[in-house]
Amino acid sequence: MAVVDSEFGEWPLKRLMTEVVGTGTKSAEDMSREQAMEAMRRILAGEPDHTTLGAFWLANRWKHNNAEELAAFTDVMAEHVEYAEPEVDPVDCGANYDGKGKTAVLGVGAGVVAAAAGTPVVVHSGDRVPTQKQDAYKHVLDELGVRTELEPDESADMVDDTGFGFYYQPNFNPTIHALWERRDNMGVRTFVNTIETIANPAKASTHLGSFYHLAFAKKMVNTFEASEHHDLHRVVMFQGMEGYDDIRPGYTKVAEWTDGEFDDFEIETAEYGMDFEYDDLGVDEADVAGDSARITEAVLTGEREDRFADAVAVNAALRIYAREDADSIQEGLEMARDAIDSGAAADVLEDLRAF
């Protein structure tokens, strides 16, 4: 007979390992929503033995979590998130928190350009998140002289004041941040890397993300649908570089979900001005954040009109299109280029620095 823990329930991680998720690659089963929620509550409370927690995370990585499990993990995480809604309804950009190590981080520039075009944007990240512990949104903003270690209410004010806002994980999602050491000791990504990107701290109605394979985009949409916390209107995802929300040059897929309807389509980025290769967006691997910041400022001020400017404009267009502020990516691209040419994007950057 199972022993019921008065605080959590009857499914400690060790039992889930031996009876459900850890029995082997062919015999492992998916957890019920209730089991997954109990597991996440125990994890966030620091209850599991460290060895058991590592084994549980690894078993789930091998098994592959389904959307119901991810939604359960997300809903428990949401119970601990400090949400701060701006007055505007922004696009939520949740790139992989463990960052990029080879190509420029374009999301800051793209978000600022979109904001200047009238599409408010929210980005969020931590600081050197495992496993890669590479450069993310925070580090580019730091290099640009923009405050990042904000309280959630300050982040919401930043969105309303400038059109662009940054939310800092240790302040809005402290229980996930508290797992940093355990995640670092794993050496591989876990399902926490997935769910932290959809915390949506501004409670936006539109989410923009990326995927390697279309099946992952479908799984994330199903996760949003299964979540009892999220109430999104629209999700747009595309094949990104290094798992980040920077669209991949060349042939790529875009997936969109609006109020329960899923669709996907293919684009050639050359048709939108990105007529170059993946490696053409490479930067100094020893200074990804610094190079990305210098590129961002030069693009926003109109000093660069090269491949990086084209890439920032297209990524801004995707954000504008995601929020339905443009009827097509092409229309969004025209709005993005106007925001740069008019000086509006440079003005948003200065507003961010002054915030």
Coordinates of C-alpha atoms in Angstrom, one line a residue:
M1 CA 0.0 0.0 0.0
A2 CA 1.4 3.4 -1.0
V3 CA 2.3 5.7 1.8
V4 CA 0.6 9.1 1.6
D5 CA 2.7 12.2 2.4
S6 CA 0.4 14.6 4.1
E7 CA 2.2 17.6 2.3
F8 CA 2.5 16.2 -1.2
G9 CA 0.7 12.9 -1.9
E10 CA 1.7 9.3 -2.6
W11 CA 4.1 9.7 -5.4
P12 CA 7.7 10.6 -4.3
L13 CA 10.2 10.8 -7.1
K14 CA 11.8 7.5 -6.2
R15 CA 8.4 5.7 -6.6
L16 CA 7.8 7.4 -9.9
M17 CA 11.2 6.2 -11.0
T18 CA 10.7 2.6 -10.1
E19 CA 7.0 2.3 -11.2
V20 CA 6.5 4.8 -14.0
V21 CA 9.2 6.9 -15.8
G22 CA 12.4 5.0 -14.9
T23 CA 11.7 1.5 -15.8
G24 CA 13.5 1.5 -19.2
T25 CA 13.3 2.9 -22.7
K26 CA 10.6 0.5 -23.8
S27 CA 8.6 0.0 -20.6
A28 CA 8.7 3.6 -19.2
E29 CA 5.3 5.2 -19.1
D30 CA 4.0 8.8 -19.1
M31 CA 2.9 10.3 -15.8
S32 CA -0.7 11.4 -15.2
R33 CA -1.2 15.1 -14.7
E34 CA -1.6 14.6 -10.9
Q35 CA 1.7 12.6 -10.7
A36 CA 3.6 15.2 -12.7
M37 CA 2.2 18.1 -10.6
E38 CA 3.2 16.3 -7.4
A39 CA 6.7 15.6 -8.7
M40 CA 7.1 19.3 -9.6
R41 CA 5.8 20.4 -6.2
R42 CA 8.4 18.2 -4.5
I43 CA 11.2 19.4 -6.7
L44 CA 10.4 23.1 -6.1
A45 CA 10.2 22.4 -2.3
G46 CA 13.6 20.9 -2.4
E47 CA 12.3 17.6 -1.0
P48 CA 13.9 14.9 -3.3
D49 CA 17.3 13.4 -2.5
H50 CA 19.8 14.9 -5.0
T51 CA 20.6 11.6 -6.6
T52 CA 16.9 10.8 -7.0
L53 CA 16.3 14.2 -8.5
G54 CA 19.1 13.7 -11.1
A55 CA 17.9 10.3 -12.0
F56 CA 14.3 11.6 -12.4
W57 CA 15.4 14.4 -14.7
L58 CA 17.5 12.1 -16.8
A59 CA 14.7 9.5 -17.0
N60 CA 12.3 12.1 -18.3
R61 CA 14.9 13.3 -20.8
W62 CA 15.2 9.7 -22.2
K63 CA 11.5 9.1 -22.1
H64 CA 10.5 12.5 -23.6
N65 CA 7.8 14.4 -21.8
N66 CA 4.4 14.7 -23.4
A67 CA 2.4 17.9 -23.5
E68 CA 0.3 16.9 -20.5
E69 CA 3.3 16.4 -18.3
L70 CA 4.9 19.7 -19.5
A71 CA 1.7 21.5 -18.8
A72 CA 1.5 20.1 -15.3
F73 CA 5.1 21.1 -14.6
T74 CA 4.3 24.6 -16.0
D75 CA 1.2 25.0 -13.9
V76 CA 3.0 24.2 -10.7
M77 CA 5.9 26.6 -11.7
A78 CA 3.2 29.3 -12.3
E79 CA 2.1 29.0 -8.7
H80 CA 5.4 30.5 -7.7
V81 CA 6.0 33.1 -10.5
E82 CA 5.6 36.8 -9.6
Y83 CA 3.6 38.1 -12.5
A84 CA 3.5 41.8 -13.4
E85 CA 1.3 42.8 -16.3
P86 CA 2.0 46.0 -18.2
E87 CA -0.9 48.0 -19.4
V88 CA -0.1 47.1 -23.0
D89 CA -0.3 43.5 -24.2
P90 CA 3.2 42.6 -25.5
V91 CA 4.6 39.7 -27.4
D92 CA 6.3 37.2 -25.0
C93 CA 9.7 36.1 -26.3
G94 CA 11.0 33.1 -24.4
A95 CA 14.3 32.0 -26.0
N96 CA 16.4 29.2 -24.4
Y97 CA 17.8 30.7 -21.2
D98 CA 21.1 28.9 -21.6
G99 CA 22.0 31.2 -24.4
K100 CA 24.0 31.3 -27.7
G101 CA 27.7 30.7 -28.2
K102 CA 28.4 31.2 -31.9
T103 CA 26.0 33.6 -33.6
A104 CA 24.8 37.0 -32.7
V105 CA 21.9 37.4 -30.3
L106 CA 19.4 39.4 -32.5
G107 CA 16.4 39.4 -30.2
V108 CA 17.2 42.6 -28.4
G109 CA 17.6 44.5 -31.6
A110 CA 14.5 42.8 -33.1
G111 CA 12.4 43.6 -30.0
V112 CA 13.5 47.2 -29.9
V113 CA 12.7 47.7 -33.6
A114 CA 9.3 46.0 -33.2
A115 CA 8.6 48.2 -30.2
A116 CA 9.5 51.3 -32.3
A117 CA 7.1 50.1 -34.9
G118 CA 4.2 49.9 -32.4
T119 CA 4.5 46.2 -31.2
P120 CA 5.4 46.0 -27.5
V121 CA 7.8 43.1 -26.7
V122 CA 8.8 41.3 -23.6
V123 CA 12.0 39.2 -23.2
H124 CA 13.1 37.2 -20.2
S125 CA 16.2 35.2 -19.2
G126 CA 18.4 34.3 -16.3
D127 CA 22.1 34.7 -15.8
R128 CA 24.4 31.9 -17.2
V129 CA 21.7 29.3 -17.0
P130 CA 22.8 25.6 -17.2
T131 CA 23.7 23.7 -19.2
Q132 CA 25.4 25.9 -21.7
K133 CA 25.7 29.0 -19.4
Q134 CA 26.2 31.1 -22.5
D135 CA 25.1 34.7 -23.5
A136 CA 21.4 35.4 -23.4
Y137 CA 19.1 38.5 -23.4
K138 CA 20.4 39.8 -20.1
H139 CA 24.0 39.9 -21.2
V140 CA 23.4 41.8 -24.4
L141 CA 21.3 44.3 -22.5
D142 CA 24.0 44.7 -19.8
E143 CA 26.5 45.4 -22.6
L144 CA 24.2 48.1 -24.0
G145 CA 23.9 49.8 -20.6
V146 CA 20.3 48.8 -19.9
R147 CA 19.3 47.8 -16.4
T148 CA 18.4 44.2 -16.2
E149 CA 18.2 43.1 -12.5
L150 CA 14.7 44.6 -12.2
E151 CA 11.8 43.7 -9.9
P152 CA 8.8 42.4 -11.9
D153 CA 6.8 45.7 -11.4
E154 CA 9.8 47.6 -12.8
S155 CA 9.9 45.3 -15.8
A156 CA 6.2 46.0 -16.4
D157 CA 6.8 49.8 -16.2
M158 CA 9.7 49.4 -18.6
V159 CA 7.3 47.9 -21.2
D160 CA 4.8 50.7 -20.8
D161 CA 7.4 53.4 -20.8
T162 CA 9.5 52.2 -23.8
G163 CA 7.6 49.4 -25.6
F164 CA 10.3 46.9 -24.7
G165 CA 10.7 45.1 -21.4
F166 CA 13.1 42.7 -19.7
Y167 CA 12.1 40.3 -16.9
Y168 CA 14.9 38.8 -14.8
Q169 CA 14.3 35.2 -13.8
P170 CA 15.8 35.3 -10.2
N171 CA 13.3 38.0 -9.4
F172 CA 10.1 36.8 -11.1
N173 CA 10.7 33.0 -10.9
P174 CA 12.9 32.5 -7.8
T175 CA 12.0 28.8 -7.2
I176 CA 13.3 27.8 -10.6
H177 CA 16.4 30.0 -10.1
A178 CA 17.0 28.1 -6.9
L179 CA 17.5 24.9 -8.9
W180 CA 20.6 26.4 -10.6
E181 CA 23.2 24.3 -8.8
R182 CA 21.3 21.0 -9.2
R183 CA 20.7 21.7 -12.9
D184 CA 24.4 22.6 -13.4
N185 CA 25.5 19.3 -11.9
M186 CA 23.3 17.4 -14.3
G187 CA 25.5 18.3 -17.3
V188 CA 22.5 18.0 -19.7
R189 CA 19.3 19.9 -20.2
T190 CA 16.2 18.9 -18.4
F191 CA 12.5 19.7 -18.8
V192 CA 13.1 22.8 -16.6
N193 CA 14.9 24.3 -19.6
T194 CA 11.7 23.9 -21.6
I195 CA 9.1 25.2 -19.1
E196 CA 11.1 28.2 -17.9
T197 CA 10.9 29.7 -21.4
I198 CA 7.1 29.7 -21.2
A199 CA 6.7 31.3 -17.8
N200 CA 5.2 34.4 -19.6
P201 CA 5.9 36.8 -16.7
A202 CA 4.0 39.7 -18.3
K203 CA 0.9 37.5 -19.0
A204 CA 1.0 38.3 -22.7
S205 CA -1.6 36.8 -25.0
T206 CA 0.9 36.1 -27.7
H207 CA 4.0 33.9 -27.4
L208 CA 6.9 33.7 -29.8
G209 CA 9.4 30.9 -29.7
S210 CA 11.6 28.6 -31.8
F211 CA 12.1 24.9 -32.5
Y212 CA 14.5 22.6 -34.2
H213 CA 11.8 20.3 -35.5
L214 CA 8.1 21.0 -36.2
A215 CA 7.0 18.2 -33.9
F216 CA 8.4 20.3 -31.0
A217 CA 6.3 23.3 -32.0
K218 CA 3.2 21.1 -32.0
K219 CA 4.1 19.8 -28.6
M220 CA 4.5 23.3 -27.2
V221 CA 1.1 24.4 -28.6
N222 CA -0.4 21.3 -27.0
T223 CA 1.3 22.2 -23.8
F224 CA -0.3 25.6 -23.8
E225 CA -3.7 24.1 -24.6
A226 CA -3.3 21.6 -21.7
S227 CA -2.1 24.2 -19.2
E228 CA -4.7 25.4 -16.7
H229 CA -2.7 28.5 -16.2
H230 CA -2.0 29.8 -19.7
D231 CA -4.8 31.5 -21.7
L232 CA -3.0 32.5 -24.9
H233 CA -4.6 33.8 -28.0
R234 CA -1.7 33.1 -30.3
V235 CA 1.6 31.3 -30.6
V236 CA 4.1 31.8 -33.4
M237 CA 7.3 29.6 -33.6
F238 CA 10.0 29.2 -36.2
Q239 CA 13.2 27.3 -36.8
G240 CA 15.8 29.3 -34.8
M241 CA 19.6 29.4 -34.6
E242 CA 21.2 27.6 -31.6
G243 CA 17.7 27.0 -30.1
Y244 CA 17.2 30.8 -29.8
D245 CA 14.4 32.9 -31.1
D246 CA 16.5 34.3 -34.0
I247 CA 15.1 32.9 -37.3
R248 CA 17.4 30.6 -39.2
P249 CA 18.6 31.9 -42.6
G250 CA 17.5 30.0 -45.7
Y251 CA 14.6 27.6 -46.0
T252 CA 12.7 27.4 -42.7
K253 CA 9.4 26.5 -41.3
V254 CA 7.0 28.8 -39.3
A255 CA 4.3 27.4 -37.1
E256 CA 1.3 29.4 -35.9
W257 CA -1.6 28.7 -33.6
T258 CA -4.5 31.0 -33.1
D259 CA -7.4 30.3 -30.8
G260 CA -7.1 26.5 -31.2
E261 CA -6.2 26.4 -35.0
F262 CA -2.7 25.2 -35.9
D263 CA -1.0 25.8 -39.2
D264 CA 2.5 25.8 -40.5
F265 CA 4.1 27.1 -43.7
E266 CA 7.6 27.4 -45.3
I267 CA 9.5 30.5 -46.1
E268 CA 12.8 31.4 -47.8
T269 CA 14.3 34.2 -45.8
A270 CA 16.1 35.5 -49.0
E271 CA 12.7 36.7 -50.1
Y272 CA 12.7 39.0 -47.1
G273 CA 16.3 40.3 -47.5
M274 CA 18.1 37.5 -45.5
D275 CA 20.0 36.2 -48.5
F276 CA 23.0 34.7 -46.7
E277 CA 24.1 31.7 -44.7
Y278 CA 24.0 30.7 -41.1
D279 CA 27.7 31.3 -40.6
D280 CA 27.4 34.8 -41.9
L281 CA 25.7 35.8 -38.5
G282 CA 28.7 34.4 -36.5
V283 CA 30.4 36.6 -33.9
D284 CA 33.5 36.3 -31.6
E285 CA 32.8 33.2 -29.5
A286 CA 34.7 34.7 -26.7
D287 CA 32.5 37.8 -26.6
V288 CA 29.1 36.9 -28.0
A289 CA 27.3 39.5 -25.8
G290 CA 29.7 42.3 -26.5
D291 CA 29.7 41.7 -30.3
S292 CA 25.9 41.3 -30.2
A293 CA 25.5 44.6 -28.4
R294 CA 27.8 46.5 -30.7
I295 CA 25.9 45.1 -33.7
T296 CA 22.6 45.9 -32.2
E297 CA 23.4 49.5 -31.5
A298 CA 24.9 50.0 -35.0
V299 CA 21.8 48.5 -36.6
L300 CA 19.4 50.6 -34.5
T301 CA 21.2 53.8 -35.2
G302 CA 21.4 53.1 -38.9
E303 CA 25.2 52.8 -38.9
R304 CA 25.0 49.2 -40.3
E305 CA 23.0 48.2 -43.3
D306 CA 24.5 44.8 -43.8
R307 CA 23.4 41.2 -43.2
F308 CA 22.9 41.9 -39.5
A309 CA 20.6 44.8 -40.2
D310 CA 18.6 42.5 -42.6
A311 CA 18.4 39.8 -40.0
V312 CA 17.3 42.2 -37.2
A313 CA 14.6 43.6 -39.5
V314 CA 13.2 40.2 -40.4
N315 CA 13.2 39.0 -36.8
A316 CA 11.4 42.3 -35.9
A317 CA 8.9 41.5 -38.7
L318 CA 8.1 38.1 -37.1
R319 CA 7.3 39.8 -33.8
I320 CA 5.1 42.4 -35.5
Y321 CA 3.3 39.6 -37.4
A322 CA 3.0 37.4 -34.3
R323 CA 1.0 40.1 -32.5
E324 CA -1.1 40.6 -35.7
D325 CA 0.0 44.2 -36.0
A326 CA 0.8 43.3 -39.6
D327 CA -1.2 41.0 -41.9
S328 CA 1.9 39.5 -43.4
I329 CA 5.6 39.1 -42.7
Q330 CA 6.3 41.4 -45.6
E331 CA 4.2 44.1 -44.2
G332 CA 5.9 43.7 -40.8
L333 CA 9.3 43.9 -42.6
E334 CA 8.3 47.3 -44.1
M335 CA 7.2 48.5 -40.7
A336 CA 10.5 47.4 -39.2
R337 CA 12.6 49.1 -41.8
D338 CA 10.6 52.3 -41.4
A339 CA 11.2 52.2 -37.6
I340 CA 15.0 52.0 -38.2
D341 CA 15.1 54.6 -41.0
S342 CA 13.0 57.1 -39.1
G343 CA 15.2 57.0 -36.0
A344 CA 12.4 55.6 -33.8
A345 CA 14.4 52.4 -33.0
A346 CA 17.4 54.4 -31.8
D347 CA 15.0 56.5 -29.7
V348 CA 13.7 53.3 -28.0
L349 CA 17.2 52.3 -27.2
E350 CA 17.9 55.6 -25.5
D351 CA 14.7 55.4 -23.6
L352 CA 15.8 52.0 -22.3
R353 CA 19.1 53.3 -21.2
A354 CA 17.4 56.2 -19.4
F355 CA 14.9 53.9 -17.6

